[in-house]
PDB file of C-alpha atoms in Angstrom:
ATOM      1  CA  UNK L  96      -0.305   0.618  -0.154  1.00 63.00           C
ATOM      2  CA  UNK L  97       1.376   3.839  -1.045  1.00 71.00           C
ATOM      3  CA  UNK L  98      -1.451   5.899   0.917  1.00 79.00           C
ATOM      4  CA  UNK L  99      -1.908   9.058  -2.089  1.00 85.00           C
ATOM      5  CA  UNK L 100      -0.493   6.941  -4.970  1.00 88.00           C
ATOM      6  CA  UNK L 101      -1.087   4.608  -7.170  1.00 92.00           C
ATOM      7  CA  UNK L 102       1.520   1.664  -7.841  1.00 94.00           C
ATOM      8  CA  UNK L 103       1.178  -1.664  -9.855  1.00 95.00           C
ATOM      9  CA  UNK L 104       2.925  -4.806 -11.377  1.00 95.00           C
ATOM     10  CA  UNK L 105       2.475  -4.593 -15.492  1.00 95.00           C
ATOM     11  CA  UNK L 106       3.066  -6.747 -18.139  1.00 94.00           C
ATOM     12  CA  UNK L 107       4.851  -5.297 -21.443  1.00 89.00           C
ATOM     13  CA  UNK L 108       1.356  -3.852 -22.287  1.00 91.00           C
ATOM     14  CA  UNK L 109       0.712  -1.585 -19.550  1.00 93.00           C
ATOM     15  CA  UNK L 110      -1.335  -4.462 -17.924  1.00 96.00           C
ATOM     16  CA  UNK L 111      -1.737  -5.138 -14.694  1.00 96.00           C
ATOM     17  CA  UNK L 112      -0.994  -8.384 -13.342  1.00 96.00           C
ATOM     18  CA  UNK L 113      -2.412 -10.643 -10.355  1.00 97.00           C
ATOM     19  CA  UNK L 114      -0.118 -10.971  -7.081  1.00 96.00           C
ATOM     20  CA  UNK L 115       3.101 -12.789  -7.015  1.00 94.00           C
ATOM     21  CA  UNK L 116       3.753 -12.394 -10.586  1.00 94.00           C
ATOM     22  CA  UNK L 117       7.173 -10.756 -11.887  1.00 93.00           C
ATOM     23  CA  UNK L 118       6.947  -7.891 -14.104  1.00 94.00           C
ATOM     24  CA  UNK L 119       7.228  -4.374 -13.908  1.00 94.00           C
ATOM     25  CA  UNK L 120       6.656  -1.347 -10.931  1.00 94.00           C
ATOM     26  CA  UNK L 121       4.660   1.513 -12.183  1.00 95.00           C
ATOM     27  CA  UNK L 122       3.140   4.392 -11.272  1.00 94.00           C
ATOM     28  CA  UNK L 123      -0.015   5.762 -13.024  1.00 93.00           C
ATOM     29  CA  UNK L 124       0.245   9.396 -14.886  1.00 91.00           C
ATOM     30  CA  UNK L 125      -0.804  12.035 -13.457  1.00 88.00           C
ATOM     31  CA  UNK L 126       0.812  11.129  -9.883  1.00 90.00           C
ATOM     32  CA  UNK L 127       2.953  13.936  -8.421  1.00 88.00           C
ATOM     33  CA  UNK L 128       5.915  12.249  -8.147  1.00 85.00           C
ATOM     34  CA  UNK L 129       6.282  10.814 -11.748  1.00 87.00           C
ATOM     35  CA  UNK L 130       8.309  13.439 -13.836  1.00 87.00           C
ATOM     36  CA  UNK L 131       7.233  14.843 -16.616  1.00 88.00           C
ATOM     37  CA  UNK L 132       8.812  13.519 -19.261  1.00 89.00           C
ATOM     38  CA  UNK L 133      13.354  12.379 -19.953  1.00 91.00           C
ATOM     39  CA  UNK L 134      15.114  16.247 -21.440  1.00 92.00           C
ATOM     40  CA  UNK L 135      14.363  16.860 -25.300  1.00 94.00           C
ATOM     41  CA  UNK L 136      13.768  13.207 -25.343  1.00 93.00           C
ATOM     42  CA  UNK L 137       9.448  12.828 -26.470  1.00 93.00           C
ATOM     43  CA  UNK L 138      10.168   9.807 -27.961  1.00 93.00           C
ATOM     44  CA  UNK L 139      11.783   8.643 -24.741  1.00 92.00           C
ATOM     45  CA  UNK L 140       9.144   9.518 -22.281  1.00 92.00           C
ATOM     46  CA  UNK L 141       6.445   7.916 -24.262  1.00 93.00           C
ATOM     47  CA  UNK L 142       8.856   4.801 -24.684  1.00 92.00           C
ATOM     48  CA  UNK L 143       8.062   5.285 -21.162  1.00 93.00           C
ATOM     49  CA  UNK L 144       4.268   4.064 -20.500  1.00 93.00           C
ATOM     50  CA  UNK L 145       1.799   2.049 -20.877  1.00 93.00           C
ATOM     51  CA  UNK L 146      -1.093   3.707 -21.124  1.00 92.00           C
ATOM     52  CA  UNK L 147      -1.311   5.221 -18.170  1.00 93.00           C
ATOM     53  CA  UNK L 148       1.142   3.666 -17.010  1.00 95.00           C
ATOM     54  CA  UNK L 149       4.730   5.387 -16.014  1.00 94.00           C
ATOM     55  CA  UNK L 150       7.015   2.257 -15.634  1.00 93.00           C
ATOM     56  CA  UNK L 151      10.710   2.327 -14.168  1.00 90.00           C
ATOM     57  CA  UNK L 152      12.696  -0.716 -15.262  1.00 89.00           C
ATOM     58  CA  UNK L 153      12.821  -2.319 -12.529  1.00 91.00           C
ATOM     59  CA  UNK L 154      11.412  -6.042 -11.988  1.00 92.00           C
ATOM     60  CA  UNK L 155       9.236  -6.325  -9.513  1.00 92.00           C
ATOM     61  CA  UNK L 156       6.362  -8.764  -8.005  1.00 93.00           C
ATOM     62  CA  UNK L 157       3.451  -7.870  -5.523  1.00 94.00           C
ATOM     63  CA  UNK L 158       2.378  -9.579  -2.724  1.00 93.00           C
ATOM     64  CA  UNK L 159      -1.167  -9.935  -1.569  1.00 93.00           C
ATOM     65  CA  UNK L 160      -1.250  -7.760   0.885  1.00 92.00           C
ATOM     66  CA  UNK L 161      -0.113  -4.782  -1.608  1.00 91.00           C
ATOM     67  CA  UNK L 162       3.633  -4.484  -0.959  1.00 92.00           C
ATOM     68  CA  UNK L 163       5.712  -3.935  -3.595  1.00 92.00           C
ATOM     69  CA  UNK L 164       9.489  -5.918  -4.072  1.00 91.00           C
ATOM     70  CA  UNK L 165      11.427  -5.462  -6.653  1.00 88.00           C
ATOM     71  CA  UNK L 166      15.131  -7.740  -7.151  1.00 74.00           C
ATOM     72  CA  UNK L 167      16.455  -6.435 -10.037  1.00 69.00           C
ATOM     73  CA  UNK L 168      15.752  -3.632 -13.800  1.00 62.00           C
ATOM     74  CA  UNK L 169      15.007  -4.657 -17.195  1.00 59.00           C
ATOM     75  CA  UNK L 170      16.747  -1.549 -18.248  1.00 53.00           C
ATOM     76  CA  UNK L 171      20.526  -2.904 -17.656  1.00 48.00           C
ATOM     77  CA  UNK L 172      22.106  -0.530 -19.613  1.00 49.00           C
ATOM     78  CA  UNK L 173      21.109   2.417 -17.198  1.00 45.00           C
ATOM     79  CA  UNK L 174      20.510   0.636 -13.929  1.00 43.00           C
ATOM     80  CA  UNK L 175      24.590   1.546 -13.502  1.00 42.00           C
ATOM     81  CA  UNK L 176      24.726   4.515 -15.511  1.00 41.00           C
ATOM     82  CA  UNK L 177      24.322   8.479 -13.731  1.00 43.00           C
ATOM     83  CA  UNK L 178      22.066  11.448 -14.286  1.00 44.00           C
ATOM     84  CA  UNK L 179      25.218  12.966 -15.593  1.00 45.00           C
ATOM     85  CA  UNK L 180      26.967  10.250 -17.892  1.00 45.00           C
ATOM     86  CA  UNK L 181      23.165   9.199 -19.172  1.00 43.00           C
ATOM     87  CA  UNK L 182      23.448  12.890 -20.355  1.00 42.00           C
ATOM     88  CA  UNK L 183      26.449  12.692 -22.039  1.00 46.00           C
ATOM     89  CA  UNK L 184      25.797   9.321 -23.842  1.00 47.00           C
ATOM     90  CA  UNK L 185      22.974  11.062 -25.324  1.00 46.00           C
ATOM     91  CA  UNK L 186      24.718  14.426 -26.814  1.00 47.00           C
ATOM     92  CA  UNK L 187      23.007  15.880 -23.790  1.00 46.00           C
TER      93      UNK L 187
END
């Protein structure tokens, strides 16, 4: 449970998966803690969304009580990258 935030585990199409099933941790579009977008990269912003869900890139499982357990990332190339390195790699 995350008071004030709607968090889910979704599949590649953005469908919420049942408790206990592995997927990507996602936060509902419009949540005040979600960024507005990647700087000067509208295509990357669009790619981060699956329908109304912003996909964090982290793999996780939600248990029957609504708690999220994460273990690894679905985006290994970004996992070890600092924001400065990511900006440099993007040519920013």
